[in-house]
CSV table of C-alpha atoms in Angstrom, one decimal:
chain,number,residue,atom,x,y,z
A,28,UNK,CA,61.1,-2.7,3.6
A,29,UNK,CA,57.6,-0.6,4.4
A,30,UNK,CA,55.5,-2.6,2.1
A,31,UNK,CA,55.9,-5.7,4.1
A,32,UNK,CA,55.2,-4.0,7.5
A,33,UNK,CA,51.6,-3.0,5.6
A,34,UNK,CA,51.5,1.0,5.2
A,35,UNK,CA,53.7,2.1,2.1
A,36,UNK,CA,54.8,4.7,4.5
A,37,UNK,CA,55.7,5.5,8.3
A,38,UNK,CA,52.9,6.8,10.2
A,39,UNK,CA,52.7,7.5,14.3
A,40,UNK,CA,49.3,8.8,14.2
A,41,UNK,CA,46.4,6.2,14.4
A,42,UNK,CA,43.9,6.4,12.1
A,43,UNK,CA,40.4,8.0,12.7
A,44,UNK,CA,38.4,6.3,10.5
A,45,UNK,CA,39.0,3.0,7.9
A,46,UNK,CA,37.9,1.3,4.9
A,47,UNK,CA,38.0,-2.1,4.3
A,48,UNK,CA,37.5,-2.2,1.1
A,49,UNK,CA,39.3,-0.7,-1.3
A,50,UNK,CA,37.1,-1.4,-5.1
A,51,UNK,CA,35.6,1.3,-7.3
A,52,UNK,CA,33.6,2.7,-3.8
A,53,UNK,CA,35.5,2.3,-1.1
A,54,UNK,CA,38.6,4.3,-2.9
A,55,UNK,CA,36.2,7.2,-3.8
A,56,UNK,CA,34.6,7.3,-0.2
A,57,UNK,CA,37.8,6.9,1.7
A,58,UNK,CA,39.4,9.7,-0.3
A,59,UNK,CA,36.5,11.6,0.5
A,60,UNK,CA,36.9,11.2,4.1
A,61,UNK,CA,39.7,12.2,4.1
A,62,UNK,CA,39.3,15.3,1.6
A,63,UNK,CA,36.3,16.3,3.9
A,64,UNK,CA,37.3,15.6,7.5
A,65,UNK,CA,41.0,16.1,7.8
A,66,UNK,CA,41.2,12.8,9.7
A,67,UNK,CA,43.9,10.6,9.1
A,68,UNK,CA,42.3,7.3,6.9
A,69,UNK,CA,42.9,3.2,6.6
A,70,UNK,CA,42.4,1.2,4.6
A,71,UNK,CA,42.5,-2.1,3.4
A,72,UNK,CA,41.7,-4.6,0.3
A,73,UNK,CA,42.5,-8.3,0.0
A,74,UNK,CA,44.3,-6.7,-3.7
A,75,UNK,CA,47.3,-5.0,-2.5
A,76,UNK,CA,47.8,-3.2,-6.2
A,77,UNK,CA,44.3,-1.9,-4.4
A,78,UNK,CA,45.5,-0.7,-1.8
A,79,UNK,CA,48.6,1.2,-3.3
A,80,UNK,CA,46.3,2.6,-5.9
A,81,UNK,CA,43.9,4.5,-3.6
A,82,UNK,CA,47.2,5.8,-2.3
A,83,UNK,CA,48.3,6.9,-5.5
A,84,UNK,CA,44.3,8.0,-5.7
A,85,UNK,CA,44.4,10.0,-3.0
A,86,UNK,CA,48.2,11.8,-2.9
A,87,UNK,CA,46.6,12.8,-6.7
A,88,UNK,CA,43.9,15.2,-4.7
A,89,UNK,CA,45.9,16.6,-1.9
A,90,UNK,CA,45.4,14.0,0.7
A,91,UNK,CA,46.4,10.8,2.2
A,92,UNK,CA,44.7,7.5,2.6
A,93,UNK,CA,47.2,5.2,4.6
A,94,UNK,CA,46.7,0.9,3.3
A,95,UNK,CA,47.8,-1.8,4.9
A,96,UNK,CA,48.9,-5.2,3.3
A,97,UNK,CA,47.4,-7.6,6.9
A,98,UNK,CA,43.9,-7.0,8.0
A,99,UNK,CA,45.9,-7.2,11.7
A,100,UNK,CA,47.9,-4.2,10.7
A,101,UNK,CA,44.8,-2.3,9.7
A,102,UNK,CA,43.0,-2.8,12.7
A,103,UNK,CA,46.1,-1.7,14.5
A,104,UNK,CA,46.4,1.7,12.8
A,105,UNK,CA,42.9,2.7,14.2
A,106,UNK,CA,42.7,4.8,17.1
A,107,UNK,CA,39.2,3.5,19.8
A,108,UNK,CA,36.9,3.6,19.4
A,109,UNK,CA,38.0,1.5,16.1
A,110,UNK,CA,35.2,2.5,13.2
A,111,UNK,CA,35.3,1.1,10.3
A,112,UNK,CA,33.1,1.3,6.9
A,113,UNK,CA,32.8,-2.0,5.0
A,114,UNK,CA,32.3,-1.8,1.4
A,115,UNK,CA,32.9,-5.7,0.6
A,116,UNK,CA,30.3,-7.5,-2.0
A,117,UNK,CA,27.3,-8.2,-0.1
A,118,UNK,CA,25.9,-11.6,1.2
A,119,UNK,CA,28.8,-14.0,2.0
A,120,UNK,CA,31.9,-12.1,1.6
A,121,UNK,CA,30.2,-9.6,4.1
A,122,UNK,CA,30.3,-12.3,6.5
A,123,UNK,CA,33.8,-13.9,5.7
A,124,UNK,CA,34.7,-10.3,6.4
A,125,UNK,CA,33.0,-9.7,9.8
A,126,UNK,CA,34.8,-13.6,10.5
A,127,UNK,CA,38.2,-12.2,10.2
A,128,UNK,CA,37.8,-8.9,11.9
A,129,UNK,CA,35.5,-10.1,15.0
A,130,UNK,CA,38.7,-11.4,16.6
A,131,UNK,CA,40.4,-7.9,16.0
A,132,UNK,CA,38.0,-5.6,17.7
A,133,UNK,CA,36.7,-4.6,21.1
A,134,UNK,CA,33.7,-3.9,22.7
A,135,UNK,CA,32.3,-0.3,21.6
A,136,UNK,CA,34.2,-0.4,18.1
A,137,UNK,CA,31.8,0.2,15.5
A,138,UNK,CA,31.4,-1.3,12.1
A,139,UNK,CA,29.3,0.3,9.2
A,140,UNK,CA,28.3,-1.9,5.9
A,141,UNK,CA,27.8,0.3,3.4
A,142,UNK,CA,26.8,-1.9,0.3
A,143,UNK,CA,23.4,-2.9,-0.8
A,144,UNK,CA,22.4,-5.3,1.8
A,145,UNK,CA,18.8,-7.8,2.3
A,146,UNK,CA,18.1,-4.9,5.5
A,147,UNK,CA,17.6,-8.7,7.5
A,148,UNK,CA,21.9,-9.9,7.6
A,149,UNK,CA,22.2,-6.6,8.7
A,150,UNK,CA,20.1,-7.4,11.9
A,151,UNK,CA,21.4,-10.6,12.2
A,152,UNK,CA,25.1,-9.6,12.2
A,153,UNK,CA,24.0,-6.7,14.5
A,154,UNK,CA,22.7,-8.7,17.1
A,155,UNK,CA,26.0,-11.3,15.9
A,156,UNK,CA,28.5,-8.8,16.5
A,157,UNK,CA,26.7,-7.4,19.9
A,158,UNK,CA,27.9,-10.7,21.6
A,159,UNK,CA,30.9,-9.4,21.2
A,160,UNK,CA,30.0,-5.3,22.3
A,161,UNK,CA,31.0,-4.3,18.6
A,162,UNK,CA,28.5,-2.1,17.1
A,163,UNK,CA,26.7,-3.3,13.6
A,164,UNK,CA,25.1,-0.5,11.5
A,165,UNK,CA,23.8,-0.9,7.8
A,166,UNK,CA,23.8,2.9,5.0
A,167,UNK,CA,22.5,2.9,2.2
A,168,UNK,CA,24.9,4.7,0.0
A,169,UNK,CA,23.3,6.2,-3.2
A,170,UNK,CA,25.5,8.2,-6.0
A,171,UNK,CA,27.4,5.6,-7.2
A,172,UNK,CA,31.4,6.0,-7.1
A,173,UNK,CA,31.4,10.0,-8.2
A,174,UNK,CA,28.8,10.4,-5.0
A,175,UNK,CA,31.1,8.0,-3.1
A,176,UNK,CA,34.1,10.5,-4.0
A,177,UNK,CA,32.1,14.1,-3.7
A,178,UNK,CA,29.1,13.8,-1.9
A,179,UNK,CA,26.3,10.5,-1.6
A,180,UNK,CA,23.3,10.5,-0.3
A,181,UNK,CA,23.3,8.1,3.4
A,182,UNK,CA,20.6,6.1,4.5
A,183,UNK,CA,21.4,5.1,8.2
A,184,UNK,CA,20.6,2.2,10.5
A,185,UNK,CA,21.5,0.8,13.5
A,186,UNK,CA,22.4,1.4,17.1
A,187,UNK,CA,21.7,5.1,17.9
A,188,UNK,CA,25.2,4.9,20.1
A,189,UNK,CA,26.6,3.9,16.9
A,190,UNK,CA,25.2,6.8,14.6
A,191,UNK,CA,26.8,9.3,17.2
A,192,UNK,CA,29.9,8.0,16.9
A,193,UNK,CA,30.3,7.5,12.9
A,194,UNK,CA,27.6,10.4,12.6
A,195,UNK,CA,30.4,13.4,12.3
A,196,UNK,CA,31.8,11.5,9.6
A,197,UNK,CA,29.1,10.7,7.8
A,198,UNK,CA,27.6,14.3,7.8
A,199,UNK,CA,30.8,15.6,6.6
A,200,UNK,CA,31.2,13.5,3.5
A,201,UNK,CA,27.4,13.4,2.2
A,202,UNK,CA,25.7,15.7,-0.4
A,203,UNK,CA,24.7,19.1,0.2
A,204,UNK,CA,21.2,20.2,-0.9
A,205,UNK,CA,20.9,23.5,-2.4
A,206,UNK,CA,20.7,24.8,1.1
A,207,UNK,CA,23.6,23.7,2.7
A,208,UNK,CA,21.5,20.7,4.3
A,209,UNK,CA,23.9,17.4,4.5
A,210,UNK,CA,21.9,14.7,2.7
A,211,UNK,CA,22.0,12.3,5.9
A,212,UNK,CA,19.1,10.4,7.4
A,213,UNK,CA,19.4,8.3,10.4
A,214,UNK,CA,16.3,5.6,9.7
A,215,UNK,CA,16.4,3.6,13.1
A,216,UNK,CA,17.1,0.6,14.5
A,217,UNK,CA,18.3,-2.3,12.8
A,218,UNK,CA,18.6,-3.0,9.2
A,219,UNK,CA,15.8,0.9,8.8
A,220,UNK,CA,18.3,2.5,6.5
A,221,UNK,CA,19.3,-0.7,4.0
A,222,UNK,CA,15.2,-1.1,3.8
A,223,UNK,CA,14.9,2.7,3.1
A,224,UNK,CA,18.1,2.3,0.3
A,225,UNK,CA,16.1,-0.4,-0.9
A,226,UNK,CA,13.3,1.6,-1.2
A,227,UNK,CA,14.8,4.0,-2.7
A,228,UNK,CA,16.8,2.1,-5.8
A,229,UNK,CA,13.1,0.3,-6.3
A,230,UNK,CA,11.4,4.4,-7.1
A,231,UNK,CA,15.0,4.3,-9.2
A,232,UNK,CA,13.8,1.0,-11.4
A,233,UNK,CA,10.5,3.0,-11.6
A,234,UNK,CA,11.9,6.4,-13.0
A,235,UNK,CA,14.5,5.1,-15.3
A,236,UNK,CA,11.8,2.9,-16.9
A,237,UNK,CA,9.4,5.5,-17.0
A,238,UNK,CA,12.2,7.4,-18.9
A,239,UNK,CA,12.9,4.8,-20.7
A,240,UNK,CA,9.5,4.0,-22.0
A,241,UNK,CA,9.0,7.8,-23.3
A,242,UNK,CA,12.0,7.6,-24.6
A,243,UNK,CA,11.1,4.6,-26.9
A,244,UNK,CA,7.6,6.6,-27.8
A,245,UNK,CA,9.5,9.4,-29.7
A,246,UNK,CA,11.6,7.1,-31.4
A,247,UNK,CA,8.2,4.8,-32.3
A,248,UNK,CA,7.4,8.3,-34.0
A,249,UNK,CA,10.3,8.4,-35.9
A,250,UNK,CA,12.5,10.6,-34.2
A,251,UNK,CA,16.8,11.3,-33.9
A,252,UNK,CA,19.0,11.0,-30.8
A,253,UNK,CA,19.8,14.4,-30.7
A,254,UNK,CA,16.4,15.7,-32.0
A,255,UNK,CA,15.1,13.7,-28.4
A,256,UNK,CA,17.8,14.7,-26.5
A,257,UNK,CA,16.6,18.5,-27.0
A,258,UNK,CA,13.3,17.6,-25.2
A,259,UNK,CA,14.8,15.8,-22.2
A,260,UNK,CA,17.5,19.1,-22.3
A,261,UNK,CA,14.4,21.3,-22.2
A,262,UNK,CA,12.6,19.5,-19.2
A,263,UNK,CA,16.6,19.7,-17.0
A,264,UNK,CA,16.3,23.1,-17.0
A,265,UNK,CA,16.3,25.7,-13.7
A,266,UNK,CA,12.5,25.5,-12.7
A,267,UNK,CA,11.0,22.5,-14.6
A,268,UNK,CA,8.9,19.9,-12.2
A,269,UNK,CA,11.0,17.0,-14.5
A,270,UNK,CA,14.7,17.9,-13.4
A,271,UNK,CA,16.4,15.6,-11.8
A,272,UNK,CA,19.5,13.8,-12.4
A,273,UNK,CA,18.5,10.6,-14.3
A,274,UNK,CA,16.3,13.1,-16.6
A,275,UNK,CA,20.2,15.0,-17.2
A,276,UNK,CA,22.2,12.0,-17.9
A,277,UNK,CA,19.4,10.8,-20.3
A,278,UNK,CA,20.0,14.0,-22.2
A,279,UNK,CA,23.5,13.6,-22.8
A,280,UNK,CA,23.6,10.1,-23.1
A,281,UNK,CA,21.8,10.4,-26.3
A,282,UNK,CA,24.0,13.0,-27.9
A,283,UNK,CA,26.8,10.4,-27.7
A,284,UNK,CA,28.0,9.4,-31.2
A,285,UNK,CA,30.3,6.3,-32.6
A,286,UNK,CA,31.1,7.8,-35.6
A,287,UNK,CA,27.7,9.1,-36.9
A,288,UNK,CA,25.7,6.2,-35.1
A,289,UNK,CA,23.7,7.0,-31.4
A,290,UNK,CA,26.2,5.2,-29.6
A,291,UNK,CA,22.9,4.1,-27.5
A,292,UNK,CA,21.6,2.7,-30.5
A,293,UNK,CA,24.9,-0.1,-30.1
A,294,UNK,CA,23.7,-1.2,-26.6
A,295,UNK,CA,22.7,-5.2,-26.1
A,296,UNK,CA,18.5,-4.3,-25.6
A,297,UNK,CA,18.7,-6.6,-22.8
A,298,UNK,CA,18.3,-4.4,-18.9
A,299,UNK,CA,20.5,-5.8,-16.0
A,300,UNK,CA,19.3,-6.0,-12.2
A,301,UNK,CA,20.6,-6.4,-9.0
A,302,UNK,CA,18.5,-6.8,-6.2
A,303,UNK,CA,17.2,-4.4,-5.2
A,304,UNK,CA,14.5,-3.8,-7.3
A,305,UNK,CA,12.9,-7.8,-6.8
A,306,UNK,CA,13.0,-7.3,-2.9
A,307,UNK,CA,11.3,-3.9,-2.7
A,308,UNK,CA,8.3,-5.9,-4.8
A,309,UNK,CA,8.8,-9.0,-2.3
A,310,UNK,CA,8.8,-6.7,0.7
A,311,UNK,CA,5.1,-5.1,-1.2
A,312,UNK,CA,3.9,-8.0,-1.9
A,313,UNK,CA,4.7,-9.5,2.0
A,314,UNK,CA,3.1,-6.3,3.6
A,315,UNK,CA,0.2,-5.8,1.3
A,316,UNK,CA,1.6,-3.0,0.2
A,317,UNK,CA,0.3,-1.8,-4.1
A,318,UNK,CA,3.4,-0.9,-6.1
A,319,UNK,CA,3.0,-1.7,-9.6
A,320,UNK,CA,4.9,1.0,-10.9
A,321,UNK,CA,8.4,-0.7,-9.8
A,322,UNK,CA,6.9,-4.3,-10.1
A,323,UNK,CA,5.8,-3.3,-13.7
A,324,UNK,CA,9.8,-2.0,-14.0
A,325,UNK,CA,10.6,-5.8,-12.7
A,326,UNK,CA,9.4,-7.1,-15.1
A,327,UNK,CA,10.1,-5.1,-18.2
A,328,UNK,CA,13.7,-5.9,-17.2
A,329,UNK,CA,13.1,-9.1,-17.2
A,330,UNK,CA,11.2,-9.1,-20.3
A,331,UNK,CA,14.4,-7.7,-22.1
A,332,UNK,CA,16.3,-10.6,-21.2
A,333,UNK,CA,14.6,-12.8,-22.9
A,334,UNK,CA,16.0,-11.6,-26.6
A,335,UNK,CA,15.3,-14.8,-28.6
A,336,UNK,CA,11.6,-15.1,-27.3
A,337,UNK,CA,11.0,-11.6,-28.6
A,338,UNK,CA,13.7,-12.1,-31.9
A,339,UNK,CA,10.9,-15.3,-32.5
A,340,UNK,CA,8.0,-12.8,-32.1
A,341,UNK,CA,9.0,-9.6,-33.6
A,342,UNK,CA,6.8,-8.1,-36.1
A,343,UNK,CA,7.8,-5.0,-38.0
A,344,UNK,CA,6.9,-2.0,-36.4
A,345,UNK,CA,5.8,1.4,-39.2
A,346,UNK,CA,6.6,5.2,-37.4
A,347,UNK,CA,3.5,6.1,-35.7
A,348,UNK,CA,1.9,9.6,-35.5
A,349,UNK,CA,1.0,11.5,-32.6
A,350,UNK,CA,-1.7,13.9,-33.4
A,351,UNK,CA,-1.6,16.4,-30.6
A,352,UNK,CA,1.8,17.9,-28.7
A,353,UNK,CA,3.5,14.5,-28.1
A,354,UNK,CA,6.5,17.1,-26.1
A,355,UNK,CA,3.4,18.1,-23.8
A,356,UNK,CA,1.8,14.6,-23.0
A,357,UNK,CA,5.4,12.6,-22.6
A,358,UNK,CA,5.8,15.6,-19.8
A,359,UNK,CA,2.8,15.1,-18.5
A,360,UNK,CA,3.0,11.8,-18.2
A,361,UNK,CA,6.2,11.5,-17.1
A,362,UNK,CA,5.3,14.1,-14.2
A,363,UNK,CA,2.3,12.1,-12.9
A,364,UNK,CA,3.7,8.8,-13.2
A,365,UNK,CA,6.7,9.4,-11.2
A,366,UNK,CA,5.0,11.1,-8.6
A,367,UNK,CA,2.7,7.2,-8.7
A,368,UNK,CA,6.7,6.3,-8.1
A,369,UNK,CA,7.2,8.5,-5.0
A,370,UNK,CA,3.1,7.4,-3.5
A,371,UNK,CA,4.3,3.7,-3.9
A,372,UNK,CA,7.8,3.6,-2.7
A,373,UNK,CA,6.5,6.3,0.2
A,374,UNK,CA,3.8,3.7,0.8
A,375,UNK,CA,6.1,1.3,1.7
A,376,UNK,CA,8.4,2.9,4.2
A,377,UNK,CA,5.4,3.9,6.1
A,378,UNK,CA,4.0,0.6,6.0
A,379,UNK,CA,7.6,-0.7,7.2
A,380,UNK,CA,7.8,1.1,9.9
A,381,UNK,CA,5.0,0.7,11.1
A,382,UNK,CA,5.8,-2.9,11.1
A,383,UNK,CA,8.6,-3.1,12.5
A,384,UNK,CA,8.1,0.1,15.2
A,385,UNK,CA,11.1,2.3,13.3
A,386,UNK,CA,10.4,6.1,14.0
A,387,UNK,CA,10.9,6.8,10.8
A,388,UNK,CA,10.8,9.8,9.6
A,389,UNK,CA,10.0,10.5,6.3
A,390,UNK,CA,10.2,14.1,5.6
A,391,UNK,CA,13.8,13.5,6.9
A,392,UNK,CA,14.1,10.8,4.0
A,393,UNK,CA,12.6,13.2,1.6
A,394,UNK,CA,15.6,15.6,3.0
A,395,UNK,CA,18.3,12.7,1.9
A,396,UNK,CA,16.6,12.5,-1.6
A,397,UNK,CA,17.3,16.4,-2.7
A,398,UNK,CA,21.1,15.6,-3.4
A,399,UNK,CA,23.8,13.0,-4.0
A,400,UNK,CA,21.4,10.1,-4.8
A,401,UNK,CA,20.4,9.1,-8.0
A,402,UNK,CA,16.6,9.5,-7.5
A,403,UNK,CA,17.3,13.4,-7.3
A,404,UNK,CA,14.2,15.6,-8.5
A,405,UNK,CA,13.1,18.8,-7.9
A,406,UNK,CA,9.9,17.5,-7.2
A,407,UNK,CA,11.1,16.0,-3.9
A,408,UNK,CA,10.1,18.9,-1.4
A,409,UNK,CA,6.3,18.8,-2.8
A,410,UNK,CA,6.1,15.6,-1.7
A,411,UNK,CA,7.4,16.9,2.4
A,412,UNK,CA,3.9,17.7,3.2
A,413,UNK,CA,2.1,14.8,2.8
A,414,UNK,CA,5.4,12.4,4.3
A,415,UNK,CA,4.6,14.7,7.3
A,416,UNK,CA,1.4,14.1,7.3
A,417,UNK,CA,1.2,10.4,6.8
A,418,UNK,CA,-0.9,10.4,3.4
A,419,UNK,CA,-1.0,8.7,0.3
A,420,UNK,CA,1.4,11.6,-1.8
A,421,UNK,CA,-2.1,11.4,-4.3
A,422,UNK,CA,-4.3,12.7,-1.1
A,423,UNK,CA,-1.8,15.7,-0.9
A,424,UNK,CA,-3.8,19.2,-1.7
A,425,UNK,CA,-0.1,20.2,-3.3
A,426,UNK,CA,0.4,17.3,-5.6
A,427,UNK,CA,-3.3,16.6,-6.5
A,428,UNK,CA,-2.9,20.7,-8.2
A,429,UNK,CA,0.4,19.2,-9.8
A,430,UNK,CA,-2.1,16.6,-11.5
A,431,UNK,CA,-4.5,19.1,-13.1
A,432,UNK,CA,-7.1,17.7,-15.5
A,433,UNK,CA,-5.0,18.8,-18.7
A,434,UNK,CA,-2.2,16.8,-17.5
A,435,UNK,CA,-3.9,14.0,-16.6
A,436,UNK,CA,-5.6,13.9,-20.4
A,437,UNK,CA,-2.8,14.1,-21.5
A,438,UNK,CA,-1.5,11.3,-19.9
A,439,UNK,CA,-4.3,9.4,-20.8
A,440,UNK,CA,-4.1,10.4,-24.3
A,441,UNK,CA,-0.1,9.3,-24.5
A,442,UNK,CA,-0.9,5.9,-23.5
A,443,UNK,CA,-4.1,5.8,-25.7
A,444,UNK,CA,-1.4,6.6,-28.9
A,445,UNK,CA,0.9,3.6,-27.1
A,446,UNK,CA,-1.4,1.0,-27.8
A,447,UNK,CA,-2.4,2.1,-31.1
A,448,UNK,CA,1.4,2.3,-31.8
A,449,UNK,CA,1.9,-1.2,-30.0
A,450,UNK,CA,4.9,0.5,-27.7
A,451,UNK,CA,4.7,-1.1,-24.7
A,452,UNK,CA,5.1,0.8,-21.9
A,453,UNK,CA,4.1,-1.1,-18.7
A,454,UNK,CA,5.2,1.4,-15.8
A,455,UNK,CA,3.1,4.2,-17.8
A,456,UNK,CA,0.1,2.0,-17.8
A,457,UNK,CA,0.9,0.6,-14.1
A,458,UNK,CA,1.1,4.1,-12.9
A,459,UNK,CA,-2.4,5.0,-14.4
A,460,UNK,CA,-4.3,1.9,-13.1
A,461,UNK,CA,-2.3,2.6,-9.7
A,462,UNK,CA,-3.9,6.3,-9.7
A,463,UNK,CA,-7.5,5.2,-11.2
A,464,UNK,CA,-7.2,2.7,-8.2
A,465,UNK,CA,-6.6,4.8,-5.4
A,466,UNK,CA,-9.3,7.1,-6.9
A,467,UNK,CA,-12.2,4.7,-7.7
A,468,UNK,CA,-15.0,4.5,-4.1
A,469,UNK,CA,-15.7,1.2,-5.6
A,470,UNK,CA,-13.6,-1.2,-7.3
A,471,UNK,CA,-16.3,-3.9,-9.2
A,472,UNK,CA,-13.8,-5.9,-9.7
A,473,UNK,CA,-12.8,-6.6,-6.6
A,474,UNK,CA,-16.0,-7.8,-5.3
A,475,UNK,CA,-16.5,-9.8,-8.0
A,476,UNK,CA,-13.0,-11.5,-7.0
A,477,UNK,CA,-14.1,-11.8,-3.6
A,478,UNK,CA,-17.6,-13.6,-5.1
A,479,UNK,CA,-15.5,-16.0,-6.4
A,480,UNK,CA,-13.3,-16.7,-4.1
A,481,UNK,CA,-16.4,-17.2,-1.7
A,482,UNK,CA,-18.0,-19.6,-4.4
A,483,UNK,CA,-15.0,-22.0,-5.4
A,484,UNK,CA,-13.7,-21.9,-2.3
A,485,UNK,CA,-15.6,-21.0,0.9
A,486,UNK,CA,-13.4,-17.5,2.1
A,487,UNK,CA,-17.0,-15.8,2.8
A,488,UNK,CA,-17.7,-11.6,1.8
A,489,UNK,CA,-18.3,-8.9,3.5
A,490,UNK,CA,-21.2,-6.7,3.0
A,491,UNK,CA,-22.2,-3.4,2.1
A,492,UNK,CA,-25.1,-2.6,4.5
A,493,UNK,CA,-24.1,-5.0,7.1
A,494,UNK,CA,-21.1,-3.8,9.3
A,495,UNK,CA,-17.7,-4.8,7.8
A,496,UNK,CA,-16.4,-7.1,10.6
A,497,UNK,CA,-19.2,-9.0,9.8
A,498,UNK,CA,-18.4,-12.2,7.5
A,499,UNK,CA,-20.8,-14.4,5.1
A,500,UNK,CA,-21.0,-17.0,2.5
A,501,UNK,CA,-23.2,-17.8,-0.2
A,502,UNK,CA,-23.9,-20.9,-1.9
A,503,UNK,CA,-23.7,-19.1,-5.4
A,504,UNK,CA,-24.2,-21.8,-7.7
A,505,UNK,CA,-27.2,-23.3,-6.2
A,506,UNK,CA,-28.6,-19.7,-6.0
A,507,UNK,CA,-27.7,-19.5,-9.5
A,508,UNK,CA,-29.5,-22.8,-10.8
A,509,UNK,CA,-32.4,-21.8,-8.9
A,510,UNK,CA,-33.1,-18.2,-10.1
A,511,UNK,CA,-32.0,-20.1,-13.8
A,512,UNK,CA,-35.0,-22.4,-13.0
A,513,UNK,CA,-37.6,-20.2,-12.1
A,514,UNK,CA,-36.7,-18.3,-15.3
A,515,UNK,CA,-36.2,-15.7,-13.7
């Protein structure tokens, strides 16, 4: 009985790589590996049905994936040094898998976690596996199941020795940019790959919220889903600065009907989240990096979840009229706000690399994001000059040229319309506040806040007319009372 032995058919040749976890992502990636590398690929899942389904799927696509009924047989099928891609839910399931794997592996074997894992968990597991001589790495995989099957963007972190053992396979299965380059970035040691993927997802949150707000503004003017889809189709044409994966799928989503009703109109307006957006905001706060567009996008999801509160407070809204060219204003506002979202994400990556001594090449990260990933967009190549120079995107001459006066005026005009029409646009607004703050030589609000901190808490302050390393404190209320009593 071959099934009892584990594999659904005998195989003398040792597998060159294995995938542990054959859910949607694991099954897709295993078939991609078999197709792109020509390697013998082994697979294992606690569900034997998923293993058999993966073999059948591979056969339909003209390749072979051998799956096993026991973890020991799966590991035993792999040639040394063993290479295992782990695709199970993040958190405790990963620790449970590693606990079972550890006794079956040998020094020099490699385990690569391909899930959306907290980067510090990856670093802890790397240390734990290193005690047994096993190399452990984390890889952010973007592109969903379709990307996993046909070509994802891969953000890899961990020991360089592990990267060298895995790179041949990862380079083969990755998405290809228009110039043919594989969308793979070795981001550095430890959890660097997971961190880059986390920030990728933070930008994704921001981008999706910005698109959603553009859609909401269109609906506020009474436009139909088909009419809005046509706008997004225009933006996704070759050569348009907004051309991107998310704009593309938006245009197609808005065309879907159930009977005569746009299917999007039947979707409950509660947007979920899985944690990477929250992690991005937490890390930005920990490192003191402003990321207001990402934070606004996260808050918007939380507000959407408060459906009962919103229903209790809701007031009817009448269709609003935009006096100027709405499509042009939306286009310009989206371009400006998307640039701000990327500026925030790249600034966070730069700060994290400095704090953790990662030799992170931001230009290589941007190259990795050109295809395969969810945030792939034609704007990305414009950001590489700033990434190479280590400056904020808003200081890049290329980006400054894109943010012309007329575009900025349209952005401001659109937000004024949103306020009048009572359409919430937190991400578009946060992006503009970020942009205006970056361009302000003096932030008067910050000066007053620091004065208040010194007044009630003795936190001191610095003065413009003295060196910044010199601290001052004042008895603000006494001084105010003295001035009042003097009649000044």
